[in-house]
GROMACS .gro file of C-alpha atoms in nm:
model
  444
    1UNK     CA    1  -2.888   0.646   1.500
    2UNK     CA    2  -2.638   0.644   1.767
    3UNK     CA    3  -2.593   0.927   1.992
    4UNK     CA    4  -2.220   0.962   2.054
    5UNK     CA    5  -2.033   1.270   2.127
    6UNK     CA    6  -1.785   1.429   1.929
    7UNK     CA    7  -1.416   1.445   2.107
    8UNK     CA    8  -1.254   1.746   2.068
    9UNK     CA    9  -0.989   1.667   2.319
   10UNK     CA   10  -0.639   1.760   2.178
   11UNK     CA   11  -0.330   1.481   2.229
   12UNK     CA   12   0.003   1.678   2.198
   13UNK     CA   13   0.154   1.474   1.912
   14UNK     CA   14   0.528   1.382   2.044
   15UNK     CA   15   0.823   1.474   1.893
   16UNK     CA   16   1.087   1.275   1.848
   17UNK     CA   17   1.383   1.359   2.012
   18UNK     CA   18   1.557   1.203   1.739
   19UNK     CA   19   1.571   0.896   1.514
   20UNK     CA   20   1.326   0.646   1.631
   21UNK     CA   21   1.422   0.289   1.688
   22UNK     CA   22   1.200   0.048   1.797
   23UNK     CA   23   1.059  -0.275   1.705
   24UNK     CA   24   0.616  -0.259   1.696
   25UNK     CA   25   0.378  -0.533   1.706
   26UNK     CA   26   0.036  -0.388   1.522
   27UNK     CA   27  -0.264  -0.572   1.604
   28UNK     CA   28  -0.428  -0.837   1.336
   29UNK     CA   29  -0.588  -0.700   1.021
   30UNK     CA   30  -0.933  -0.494   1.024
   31UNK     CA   31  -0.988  -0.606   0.657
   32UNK     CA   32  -0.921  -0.965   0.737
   33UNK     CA   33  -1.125  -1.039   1.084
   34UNK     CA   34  -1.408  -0.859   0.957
   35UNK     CA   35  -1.410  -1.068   0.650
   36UNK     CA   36  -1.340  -1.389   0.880
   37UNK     CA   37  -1.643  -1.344   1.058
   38UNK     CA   38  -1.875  -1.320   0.810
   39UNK     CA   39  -1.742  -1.616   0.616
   40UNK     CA   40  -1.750  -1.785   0.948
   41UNK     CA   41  -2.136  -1.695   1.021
   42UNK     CA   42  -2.175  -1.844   0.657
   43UNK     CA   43  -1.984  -2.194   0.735
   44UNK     CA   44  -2.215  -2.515   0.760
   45UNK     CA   45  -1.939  -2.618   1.073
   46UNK     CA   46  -1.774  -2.392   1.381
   47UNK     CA   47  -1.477  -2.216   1.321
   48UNK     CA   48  -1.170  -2.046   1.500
   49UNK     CA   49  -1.044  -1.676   1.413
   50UNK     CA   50  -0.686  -1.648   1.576
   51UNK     CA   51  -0.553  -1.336   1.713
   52UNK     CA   52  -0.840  -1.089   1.555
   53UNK     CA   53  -0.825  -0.759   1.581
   54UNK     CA   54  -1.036  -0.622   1.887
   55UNK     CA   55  -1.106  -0.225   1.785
   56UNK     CA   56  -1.481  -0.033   1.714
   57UNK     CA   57  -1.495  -0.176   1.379
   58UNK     CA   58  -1.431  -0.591   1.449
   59UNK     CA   59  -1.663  -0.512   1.812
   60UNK     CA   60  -1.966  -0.361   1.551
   61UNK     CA   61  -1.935  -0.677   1.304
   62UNK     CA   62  -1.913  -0.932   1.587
   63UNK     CA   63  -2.219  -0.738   1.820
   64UNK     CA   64  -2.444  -0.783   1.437
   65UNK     CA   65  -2.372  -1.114   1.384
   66UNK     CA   66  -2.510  -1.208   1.731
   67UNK     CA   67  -2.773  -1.010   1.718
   68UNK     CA   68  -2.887  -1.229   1.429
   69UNK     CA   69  -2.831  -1.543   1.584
   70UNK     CA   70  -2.450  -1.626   1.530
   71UNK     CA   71  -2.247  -1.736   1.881
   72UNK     CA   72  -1.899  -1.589   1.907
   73UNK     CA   73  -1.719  -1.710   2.245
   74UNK     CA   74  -1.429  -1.467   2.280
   75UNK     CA   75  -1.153  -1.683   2.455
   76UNK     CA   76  -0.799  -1.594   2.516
   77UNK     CA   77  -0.494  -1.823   2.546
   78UNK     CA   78  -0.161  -1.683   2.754
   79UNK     CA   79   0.068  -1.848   2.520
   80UNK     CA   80  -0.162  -1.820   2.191
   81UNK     CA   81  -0.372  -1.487   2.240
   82UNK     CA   82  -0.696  -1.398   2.134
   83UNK     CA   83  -0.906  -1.661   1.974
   84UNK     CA   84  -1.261  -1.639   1.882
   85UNK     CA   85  -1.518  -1.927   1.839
   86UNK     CA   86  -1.811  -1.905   1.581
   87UNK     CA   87  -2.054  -2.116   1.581
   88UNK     CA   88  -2.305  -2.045   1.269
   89UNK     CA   89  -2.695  -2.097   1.348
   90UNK     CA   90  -2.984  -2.004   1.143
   91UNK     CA   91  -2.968  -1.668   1.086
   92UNK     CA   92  -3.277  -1.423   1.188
   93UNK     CA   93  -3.429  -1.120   1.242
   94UNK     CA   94  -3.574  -0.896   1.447
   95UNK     CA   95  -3.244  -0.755   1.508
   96UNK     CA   96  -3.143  -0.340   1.503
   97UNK     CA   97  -2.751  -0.349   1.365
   98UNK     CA   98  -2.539  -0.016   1.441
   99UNK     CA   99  -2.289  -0.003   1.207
  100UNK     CA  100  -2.117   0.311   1.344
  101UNK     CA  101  -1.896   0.458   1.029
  102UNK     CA  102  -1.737   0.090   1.001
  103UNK     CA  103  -1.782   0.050   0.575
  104UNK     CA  104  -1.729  -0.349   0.649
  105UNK     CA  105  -1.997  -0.344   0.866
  106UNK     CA  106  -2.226  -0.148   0.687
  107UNK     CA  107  -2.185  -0.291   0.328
  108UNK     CA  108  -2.095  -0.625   0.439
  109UNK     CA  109  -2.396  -0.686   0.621
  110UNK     CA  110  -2.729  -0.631   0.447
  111UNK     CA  111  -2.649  -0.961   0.221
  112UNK     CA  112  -2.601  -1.145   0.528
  113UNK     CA  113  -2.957  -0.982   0.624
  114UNK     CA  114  -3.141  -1.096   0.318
  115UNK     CA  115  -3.031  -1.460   0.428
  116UNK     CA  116  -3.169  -1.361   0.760
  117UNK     CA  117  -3.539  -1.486   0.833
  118UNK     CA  118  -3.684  -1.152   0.912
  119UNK     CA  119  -3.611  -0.746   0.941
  120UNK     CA  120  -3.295  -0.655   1.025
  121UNK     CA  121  -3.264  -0.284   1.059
  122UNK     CA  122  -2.956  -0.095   1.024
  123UNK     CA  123  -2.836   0.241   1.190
  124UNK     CA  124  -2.499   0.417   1.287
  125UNK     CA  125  -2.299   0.772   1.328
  126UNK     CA  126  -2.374   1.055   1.140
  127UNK     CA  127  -2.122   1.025   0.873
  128UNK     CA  128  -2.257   0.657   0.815
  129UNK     CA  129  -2.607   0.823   0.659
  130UNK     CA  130  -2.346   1.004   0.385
  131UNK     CA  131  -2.189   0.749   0.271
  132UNK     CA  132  -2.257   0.575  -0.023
  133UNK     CA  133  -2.471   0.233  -0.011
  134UNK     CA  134  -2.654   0.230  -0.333
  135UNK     CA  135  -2.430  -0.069  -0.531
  136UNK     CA  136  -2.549  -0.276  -0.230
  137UNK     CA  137  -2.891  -0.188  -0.235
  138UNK     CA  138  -2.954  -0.210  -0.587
  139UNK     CA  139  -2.795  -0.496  -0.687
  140UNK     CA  140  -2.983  -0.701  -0.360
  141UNK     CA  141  -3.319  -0.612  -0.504
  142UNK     CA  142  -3.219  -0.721  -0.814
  143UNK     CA  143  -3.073  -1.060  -0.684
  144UNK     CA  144  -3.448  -1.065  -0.483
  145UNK     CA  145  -3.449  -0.909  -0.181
  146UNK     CA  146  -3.675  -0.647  -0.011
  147UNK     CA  147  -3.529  -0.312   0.137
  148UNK     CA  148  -3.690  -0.016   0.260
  149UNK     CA  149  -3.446   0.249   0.232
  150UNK     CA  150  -3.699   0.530   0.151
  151UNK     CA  151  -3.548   0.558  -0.193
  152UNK     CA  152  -3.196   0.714  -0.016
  153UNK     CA  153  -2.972   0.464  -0.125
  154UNK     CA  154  -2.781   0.478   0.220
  155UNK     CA  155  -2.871   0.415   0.567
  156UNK     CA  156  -3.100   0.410   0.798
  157UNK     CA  157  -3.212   0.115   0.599
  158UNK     CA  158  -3.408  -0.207   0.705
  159UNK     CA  159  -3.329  -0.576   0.494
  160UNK     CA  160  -3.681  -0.768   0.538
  161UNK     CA  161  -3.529  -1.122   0.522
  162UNK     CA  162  -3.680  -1.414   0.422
  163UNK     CA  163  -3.432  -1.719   0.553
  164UNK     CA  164  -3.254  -1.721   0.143
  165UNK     CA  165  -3.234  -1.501  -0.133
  166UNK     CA  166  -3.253  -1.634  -0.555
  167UNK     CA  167  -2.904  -1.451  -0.591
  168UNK     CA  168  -2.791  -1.474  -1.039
  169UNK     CA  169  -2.659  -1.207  -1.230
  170UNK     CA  170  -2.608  -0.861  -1.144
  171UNK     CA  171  -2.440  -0.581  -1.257
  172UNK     CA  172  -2.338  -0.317  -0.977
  173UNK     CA  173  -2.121   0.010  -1.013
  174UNK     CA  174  -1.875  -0.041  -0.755
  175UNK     CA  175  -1.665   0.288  -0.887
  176UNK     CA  176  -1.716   0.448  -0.557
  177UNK     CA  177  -1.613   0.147  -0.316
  178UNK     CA  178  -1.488  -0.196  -0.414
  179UNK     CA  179  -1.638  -0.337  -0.058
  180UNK     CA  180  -1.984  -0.311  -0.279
  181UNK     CA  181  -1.816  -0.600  -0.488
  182UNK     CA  182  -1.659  -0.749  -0.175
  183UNK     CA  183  -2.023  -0.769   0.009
  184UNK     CA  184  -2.209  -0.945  -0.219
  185UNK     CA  185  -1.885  -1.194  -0.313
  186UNK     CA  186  -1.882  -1.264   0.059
  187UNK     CA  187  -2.248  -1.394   0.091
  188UNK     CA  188  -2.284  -1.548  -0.307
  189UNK     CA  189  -2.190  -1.892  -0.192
  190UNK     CA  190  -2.544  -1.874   0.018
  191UNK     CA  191  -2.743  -1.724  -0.272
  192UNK     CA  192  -2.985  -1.996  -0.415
  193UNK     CA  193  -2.804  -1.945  -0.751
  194UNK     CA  194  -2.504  -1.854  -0.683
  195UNK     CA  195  -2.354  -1.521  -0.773
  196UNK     CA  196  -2.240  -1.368  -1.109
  197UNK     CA  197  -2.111  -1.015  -1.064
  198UNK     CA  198  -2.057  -0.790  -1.327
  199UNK     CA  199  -1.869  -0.395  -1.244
  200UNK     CA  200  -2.007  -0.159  -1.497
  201UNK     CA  201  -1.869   0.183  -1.349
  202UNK     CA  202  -1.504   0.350  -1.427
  203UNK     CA  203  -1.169   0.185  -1.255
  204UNK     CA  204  -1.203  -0.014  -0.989
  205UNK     CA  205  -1.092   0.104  -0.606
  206UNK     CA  206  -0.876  -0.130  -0.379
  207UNK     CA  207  -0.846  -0.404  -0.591
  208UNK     CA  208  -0.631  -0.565  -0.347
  209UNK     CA  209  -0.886  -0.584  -0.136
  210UNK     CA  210  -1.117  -0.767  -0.368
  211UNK     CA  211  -0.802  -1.030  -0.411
  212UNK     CA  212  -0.836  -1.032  -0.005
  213UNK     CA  213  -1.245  -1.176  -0.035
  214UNK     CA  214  -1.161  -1.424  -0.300
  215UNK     CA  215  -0.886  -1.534  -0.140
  216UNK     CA  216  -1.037  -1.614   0.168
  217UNK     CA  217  -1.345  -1.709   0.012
  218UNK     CA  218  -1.145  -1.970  -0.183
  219UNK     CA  219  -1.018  -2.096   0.161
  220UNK     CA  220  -1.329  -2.157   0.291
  221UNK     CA  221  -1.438  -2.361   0.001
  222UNK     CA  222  -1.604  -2.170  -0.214
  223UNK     CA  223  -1.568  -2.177  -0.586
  224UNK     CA  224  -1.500  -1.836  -0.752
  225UNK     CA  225  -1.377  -1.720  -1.092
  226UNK     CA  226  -1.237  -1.350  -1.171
  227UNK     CA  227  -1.124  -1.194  -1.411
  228UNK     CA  228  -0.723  -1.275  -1.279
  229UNK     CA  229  -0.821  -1.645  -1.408
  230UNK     CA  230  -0.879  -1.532  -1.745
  231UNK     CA  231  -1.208  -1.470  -1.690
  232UNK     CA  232  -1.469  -1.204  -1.832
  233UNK     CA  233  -1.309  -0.861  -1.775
  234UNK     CA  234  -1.503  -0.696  -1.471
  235UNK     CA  235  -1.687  -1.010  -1.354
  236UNK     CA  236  -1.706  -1.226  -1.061
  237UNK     CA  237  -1.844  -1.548  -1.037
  238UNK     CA  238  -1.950  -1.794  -0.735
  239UNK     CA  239  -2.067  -2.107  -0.708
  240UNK     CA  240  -2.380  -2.182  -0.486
  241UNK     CA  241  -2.172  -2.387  -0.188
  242UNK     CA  242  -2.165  -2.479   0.155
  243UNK     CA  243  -1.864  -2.328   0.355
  244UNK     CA  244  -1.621  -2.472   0.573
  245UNK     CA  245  -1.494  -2.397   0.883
  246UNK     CA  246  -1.144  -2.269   0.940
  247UNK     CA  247  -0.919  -2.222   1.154
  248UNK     CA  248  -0.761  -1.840   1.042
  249UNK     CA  249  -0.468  -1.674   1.261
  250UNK     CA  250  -0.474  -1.312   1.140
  251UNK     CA  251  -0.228  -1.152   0.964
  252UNK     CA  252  -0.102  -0.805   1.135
  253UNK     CA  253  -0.223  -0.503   1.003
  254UNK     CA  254  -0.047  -0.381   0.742
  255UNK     CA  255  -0.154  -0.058   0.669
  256UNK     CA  256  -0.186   0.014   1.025
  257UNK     CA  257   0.198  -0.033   1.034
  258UNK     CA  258   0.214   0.292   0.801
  259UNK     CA  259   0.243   0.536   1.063
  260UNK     CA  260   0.526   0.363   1.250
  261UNK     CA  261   0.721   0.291   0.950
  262UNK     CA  262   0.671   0.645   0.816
  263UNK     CA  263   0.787   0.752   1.193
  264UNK     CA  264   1.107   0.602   1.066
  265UNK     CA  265   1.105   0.762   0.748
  266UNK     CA  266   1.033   1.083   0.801
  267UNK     CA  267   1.314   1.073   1.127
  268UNK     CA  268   1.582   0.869   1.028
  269UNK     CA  269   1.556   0.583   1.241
  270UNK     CA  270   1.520   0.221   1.205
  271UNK     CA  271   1.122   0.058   1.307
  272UNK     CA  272   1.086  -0.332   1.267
  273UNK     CA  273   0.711  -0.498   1.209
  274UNK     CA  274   0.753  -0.826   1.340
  275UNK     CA  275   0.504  -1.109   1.156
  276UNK     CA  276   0.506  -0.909   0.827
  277UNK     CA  277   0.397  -1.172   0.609
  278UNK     CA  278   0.602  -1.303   0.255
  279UNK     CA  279   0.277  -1.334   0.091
  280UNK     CA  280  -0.045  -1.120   0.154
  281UNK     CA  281  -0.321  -0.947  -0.077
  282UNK     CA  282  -0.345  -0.683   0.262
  283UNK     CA  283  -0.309  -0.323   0.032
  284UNK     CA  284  -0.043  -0.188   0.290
  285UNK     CA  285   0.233  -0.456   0.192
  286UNK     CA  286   0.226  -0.153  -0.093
  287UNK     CA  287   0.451   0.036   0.156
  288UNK     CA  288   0.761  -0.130   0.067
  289UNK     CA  289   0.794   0.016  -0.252
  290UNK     CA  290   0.627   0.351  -0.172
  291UNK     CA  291   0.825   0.455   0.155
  292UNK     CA  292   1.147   0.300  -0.057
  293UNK     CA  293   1.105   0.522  -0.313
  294UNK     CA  294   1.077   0.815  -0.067
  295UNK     CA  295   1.465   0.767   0.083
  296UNK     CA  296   1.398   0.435   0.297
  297UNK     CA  297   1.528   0.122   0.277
  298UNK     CA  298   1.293  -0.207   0.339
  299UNK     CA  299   1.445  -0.552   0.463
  300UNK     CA  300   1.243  -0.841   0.509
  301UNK     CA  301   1.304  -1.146   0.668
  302UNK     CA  302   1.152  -1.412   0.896
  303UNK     CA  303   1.123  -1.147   1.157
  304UNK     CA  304   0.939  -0.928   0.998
  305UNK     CA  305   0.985  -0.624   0.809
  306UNK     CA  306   1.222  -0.351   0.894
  307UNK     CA  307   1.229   0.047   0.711
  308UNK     CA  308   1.531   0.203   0.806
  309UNK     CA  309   1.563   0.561   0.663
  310UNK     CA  310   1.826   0.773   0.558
  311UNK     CA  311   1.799   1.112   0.726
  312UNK     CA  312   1.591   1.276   0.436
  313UNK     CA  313   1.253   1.216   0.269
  314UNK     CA  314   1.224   1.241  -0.090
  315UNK     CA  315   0.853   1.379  -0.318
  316UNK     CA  316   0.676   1.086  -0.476
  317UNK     CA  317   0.444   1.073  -0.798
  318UNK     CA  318   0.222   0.782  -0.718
  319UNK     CA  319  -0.116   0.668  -0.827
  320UNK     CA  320  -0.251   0.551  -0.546
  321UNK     CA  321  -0.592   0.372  -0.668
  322UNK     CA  322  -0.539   0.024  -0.541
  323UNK     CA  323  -0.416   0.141  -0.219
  324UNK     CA  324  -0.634   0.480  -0.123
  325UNK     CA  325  -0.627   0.395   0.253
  326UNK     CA  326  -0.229   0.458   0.264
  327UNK     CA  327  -0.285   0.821   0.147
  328UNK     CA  328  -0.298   0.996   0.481
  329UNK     CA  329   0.045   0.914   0.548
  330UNK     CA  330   0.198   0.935   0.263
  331UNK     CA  331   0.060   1.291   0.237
  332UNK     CA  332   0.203   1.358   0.559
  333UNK     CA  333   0.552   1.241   0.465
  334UNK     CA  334   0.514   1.399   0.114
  335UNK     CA  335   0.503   1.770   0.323
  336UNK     CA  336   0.821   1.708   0.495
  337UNK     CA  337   0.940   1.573   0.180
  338UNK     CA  338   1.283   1.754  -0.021
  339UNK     CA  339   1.066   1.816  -0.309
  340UNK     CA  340   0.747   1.768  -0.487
  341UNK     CA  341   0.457   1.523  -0.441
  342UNK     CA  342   0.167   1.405  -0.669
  343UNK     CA  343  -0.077   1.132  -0.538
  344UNK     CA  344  -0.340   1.055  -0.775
  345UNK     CA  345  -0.571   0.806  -0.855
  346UNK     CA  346  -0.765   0.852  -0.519
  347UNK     CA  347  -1.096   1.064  -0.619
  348UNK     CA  348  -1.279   0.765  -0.420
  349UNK     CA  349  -1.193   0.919  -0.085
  350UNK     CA  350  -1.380   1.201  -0.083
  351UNK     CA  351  -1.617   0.952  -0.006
  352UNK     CA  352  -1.475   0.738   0.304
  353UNK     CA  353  -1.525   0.812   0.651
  354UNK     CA  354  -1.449   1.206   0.588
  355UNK     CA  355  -1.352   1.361   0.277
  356UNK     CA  356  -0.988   1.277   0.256
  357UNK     CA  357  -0.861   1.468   0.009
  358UNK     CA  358  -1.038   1.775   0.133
  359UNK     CA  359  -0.954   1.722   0.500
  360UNK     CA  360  -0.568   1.653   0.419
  361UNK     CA  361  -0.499   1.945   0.272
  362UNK     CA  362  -0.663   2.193   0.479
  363UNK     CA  363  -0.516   2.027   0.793
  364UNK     CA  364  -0.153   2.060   0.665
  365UNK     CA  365  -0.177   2.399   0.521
  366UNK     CA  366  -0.349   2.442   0.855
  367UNK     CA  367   0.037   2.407   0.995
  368UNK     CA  368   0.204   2.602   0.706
  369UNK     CA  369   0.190   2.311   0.439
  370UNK     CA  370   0.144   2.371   0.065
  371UNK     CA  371  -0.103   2.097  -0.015
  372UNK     CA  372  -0.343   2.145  -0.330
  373UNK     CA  373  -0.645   1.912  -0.433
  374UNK     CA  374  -0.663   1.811  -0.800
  375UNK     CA  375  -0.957   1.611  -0.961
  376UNK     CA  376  -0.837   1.288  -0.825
  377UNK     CA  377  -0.572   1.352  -0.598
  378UNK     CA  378  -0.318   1.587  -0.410
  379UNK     CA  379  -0.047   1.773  -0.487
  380UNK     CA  380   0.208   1.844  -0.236
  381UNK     CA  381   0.496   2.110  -0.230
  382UNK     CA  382   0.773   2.132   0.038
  383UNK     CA  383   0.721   2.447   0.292
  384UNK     CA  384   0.833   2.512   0.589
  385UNK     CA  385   0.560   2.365   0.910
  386UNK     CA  386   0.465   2.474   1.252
  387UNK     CA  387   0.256   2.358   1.549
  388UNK     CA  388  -0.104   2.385   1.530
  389UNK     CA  389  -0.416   2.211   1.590
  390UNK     CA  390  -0.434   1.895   1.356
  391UNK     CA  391  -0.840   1.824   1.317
  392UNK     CA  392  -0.980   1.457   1.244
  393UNK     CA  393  -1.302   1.429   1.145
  394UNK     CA  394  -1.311   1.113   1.349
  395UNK     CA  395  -1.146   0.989   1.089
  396UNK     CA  396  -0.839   0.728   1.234
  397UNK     CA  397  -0.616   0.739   0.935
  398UNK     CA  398  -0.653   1.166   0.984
  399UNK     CA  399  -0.516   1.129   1.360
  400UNK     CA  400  -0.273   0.904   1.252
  401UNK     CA  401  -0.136   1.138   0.962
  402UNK     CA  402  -0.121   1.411   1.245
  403UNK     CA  403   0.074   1.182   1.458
  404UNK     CA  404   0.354   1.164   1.210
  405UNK     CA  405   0.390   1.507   1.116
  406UNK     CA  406   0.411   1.608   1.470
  407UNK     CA  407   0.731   1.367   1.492
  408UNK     CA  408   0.949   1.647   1.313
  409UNK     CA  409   0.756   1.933   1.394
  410UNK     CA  410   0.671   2.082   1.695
  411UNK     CA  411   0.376   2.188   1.877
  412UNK     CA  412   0.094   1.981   1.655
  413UNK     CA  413  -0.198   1.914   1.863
  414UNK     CA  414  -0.400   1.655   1.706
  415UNK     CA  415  -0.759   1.640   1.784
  416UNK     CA  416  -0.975   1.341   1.940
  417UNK     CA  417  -0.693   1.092   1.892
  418UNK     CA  418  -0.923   0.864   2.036
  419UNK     CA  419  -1.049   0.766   1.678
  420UNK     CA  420  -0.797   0.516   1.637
  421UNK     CA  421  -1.014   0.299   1.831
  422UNK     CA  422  -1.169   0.252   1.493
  423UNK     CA  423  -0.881   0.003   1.415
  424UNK     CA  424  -0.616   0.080   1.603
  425UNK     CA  425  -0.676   0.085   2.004
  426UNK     CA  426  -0.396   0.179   2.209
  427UNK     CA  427  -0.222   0.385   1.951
  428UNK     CA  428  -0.126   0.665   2.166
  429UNK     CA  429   0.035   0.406   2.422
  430UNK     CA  430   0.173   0.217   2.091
  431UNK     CA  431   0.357   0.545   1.996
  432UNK     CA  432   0.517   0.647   2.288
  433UNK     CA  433   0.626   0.308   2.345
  434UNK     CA  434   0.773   0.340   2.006
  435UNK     CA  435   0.958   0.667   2.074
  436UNK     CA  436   1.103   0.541   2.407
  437UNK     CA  437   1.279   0.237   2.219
  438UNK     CA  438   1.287  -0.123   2.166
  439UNK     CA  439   1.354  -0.186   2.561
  440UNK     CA  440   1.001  -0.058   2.651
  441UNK     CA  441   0.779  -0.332   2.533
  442UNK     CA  442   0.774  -0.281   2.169
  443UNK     CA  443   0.953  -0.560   2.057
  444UNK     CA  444   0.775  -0.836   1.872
   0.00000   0.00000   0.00000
């Protein structure tokens, strides 16, 4: 397990002296490098990831994937940025993986382990040992591999490898997490058989981040069916392939762009996301319409996109299933909203790195918010805020929430904003840069 120390240093949360406008470049997708690399450890040729994102999460994929054999140079060109090299070798064991409280790292990388040839343990924080791992775990010994979990169904955990797994048909309740679904699509193209996935549980989670694997997975090569094709409802299917090697520039990250575009929202102002793509399956491109429908306006254009707002914020009823990771800042809007909020459809995150739902609302009512849980969601009612301390759980998207509120209200003190790192480093520098305007940097 890895001894870290819990922050508990407070950041006082700026507040805007009045409408924000600034243009921000956000770093390259979480989602996407961390499903780059494994695909590229995978490949039967080197590959190129372009401009990755370099935070806790991408460092704890790219430190496991060496540790089991696979070379990543890190390289970076002045005119081009970061680029990163992998060059796929037989994977193996021994090898100890810490996984921190990265869910990509953690469910994404036991199938890569049963590929391995030998153990492969895996550790991490705390909160890592609560979260759920079972879908994973099942559905590997079912496909043929060995696991000694203790009977836990999450971590510590070790994957005995043995250099390829029989891989088939499997049916795994992904109800809780859809990166259960995402893990084992990743590595089917290596599976002896192949892969044929079936979900059995209730609704799906983050769907858009199952389009994200398949899409990328298609890129690479591999051959996959869904049902989007017209295939069997709830199933997945891959073909037993080799994988090529790409060369992948990553997309900014969108739902790390929620903060700043809510900082326009929420003030007034005008924020412009340079590289915002015309066509992604990233689950924050989801803030157009959401942030439209509460008083901004959304333009986009070669550029990028740009939310202007209007000078008030208006209460939402949104289900919020395929896009759970947006939640925190939403929320936050929603309680400086002119009128009443429901966000449902988001059960699922009592489950993520803290218990969202729970968290949320006892950190705004913590600063005189009205925010009530429901069975799968939160209801929020306007009220009048004040400064406070804003805890995070070490949870980023928490710090970030905190961050916006404290934009129109005074005093709010968020703790260990240093959790950002998670996928998100520099945000307190990327903030304040916003806030002192587009002649500071910020411009794309």
């Amino acid at each position: 397990m890895t001894d870290r120390t819990v922050q508990t240093d407070l950041w006082p949360a700026p507040t805007a002296p009045g409408a924000v406008d600034a243009n921000v470049t956000v770093p390259g997708s979480k989602s996407v490098t961390n499903r780059a690399l494994v695909l590229a450890a995978h490949s039967s040729e080197p590959g190129w990831v372009r401009r990755p994102l370099r935070s806790r999460d991408t460092a704890l994929m790219a430190n496991a994937l060496r540790a089991m054999g696979v070379q990543i140079d890190e390289t970076v060109n002045p005119s081009g940025g970061e680029a990163w090299r992998i060059i796929p070798a037989g994977l193996h064991g021994p090898a100890t993986i810490d996984v921190g409280n990265a869910g990509t790292v953690m469910r994404f990388l036991p199938p890569v382990a049963a590929l391995a040839d030998g153990p492969v343990r895996f550790e991490g924080d705390a909160r890592a040992y609560e979260r759920p791992l079972h879908g994973v775990i099942d559905a590997l010994r079912e496909l043929g591999a060995r696991i000694d979990d203790e009977g836990r169904g999450s971590l510590p955990l070790t994957v005995h490898g043995a250099g390829s797994l029989a891989g088939g048909a499997v049916e795994v309740d992904a109800s809780s997490s859809s990166q259960f679904i995402s893990a084992l699509l990743l590595s089917g193209p290596r599976f002896n058989k192949g892969l044929e996935l079936r979900h059995t549980g209730r609704s799906l989670p983050s769907l858009p981040h199952i389009l994200m694997t398949v899409d990328m997975l298609r890129k690479a090569g591999a051959k996959v069916d869904t049902p989007q094709d017209g295939g069997p409802r709830d199933m997945w299917r891959v073909a037993p392939s080799a994988l090529l090697g790409r060369d992948l520039t990553v997309e900014p990250d969108l739902s790390n762009a929620a903060p700043f575009l809510a900082a326009a929202l929420v003030t007034g102002g005008r924020v412009t996301i340079p590289g915002w793509p015309r066509r992604t399956t990233q689950p924050g491109d989801a803030l157009r319409g959401l942030f439209t429908r509460m008083g901004g306006s959304c333009e986009l254009t070669d550029h990028g996109l740009t939310l202007k707002g209007s000078g008030r914020v208006h209460g939402i009823t949104a289900d919020l299933h395929e896009v759970g990771e947006l939640t925190p800042v939403i929320a936050a809007a929603a309680a400086v909203a002119d009128g009443e909020s429901h966000l449902t459809g988001i059960a699922h995150l009592r489950l993520h790195e803290t218990d969202r739902l729970a968290a949320l609302a006892k950190e705004i009512n913590g600063l005189g918010g009205d925010v009530t849980e429901t069975e799968d969601g939160l209801r929020v009612q306007p009220a009048p805020l004040h400064g406070g301390v804003f805890h995070t759980y070490e949870d980023h998207r928490l710090a970030t929430a905190g961050a916006v509120l404290g934009l129109v209200v005074p005093g709010v003190e968020v703790e260990n904003v240093a959790t950002t790192a998670k996928t998100l480093p520099d945000f307190p520098e990327l903030w304040r840069a916003m806030l002192d305007g587009p002649a500071t940097g910020t411009r794309g």
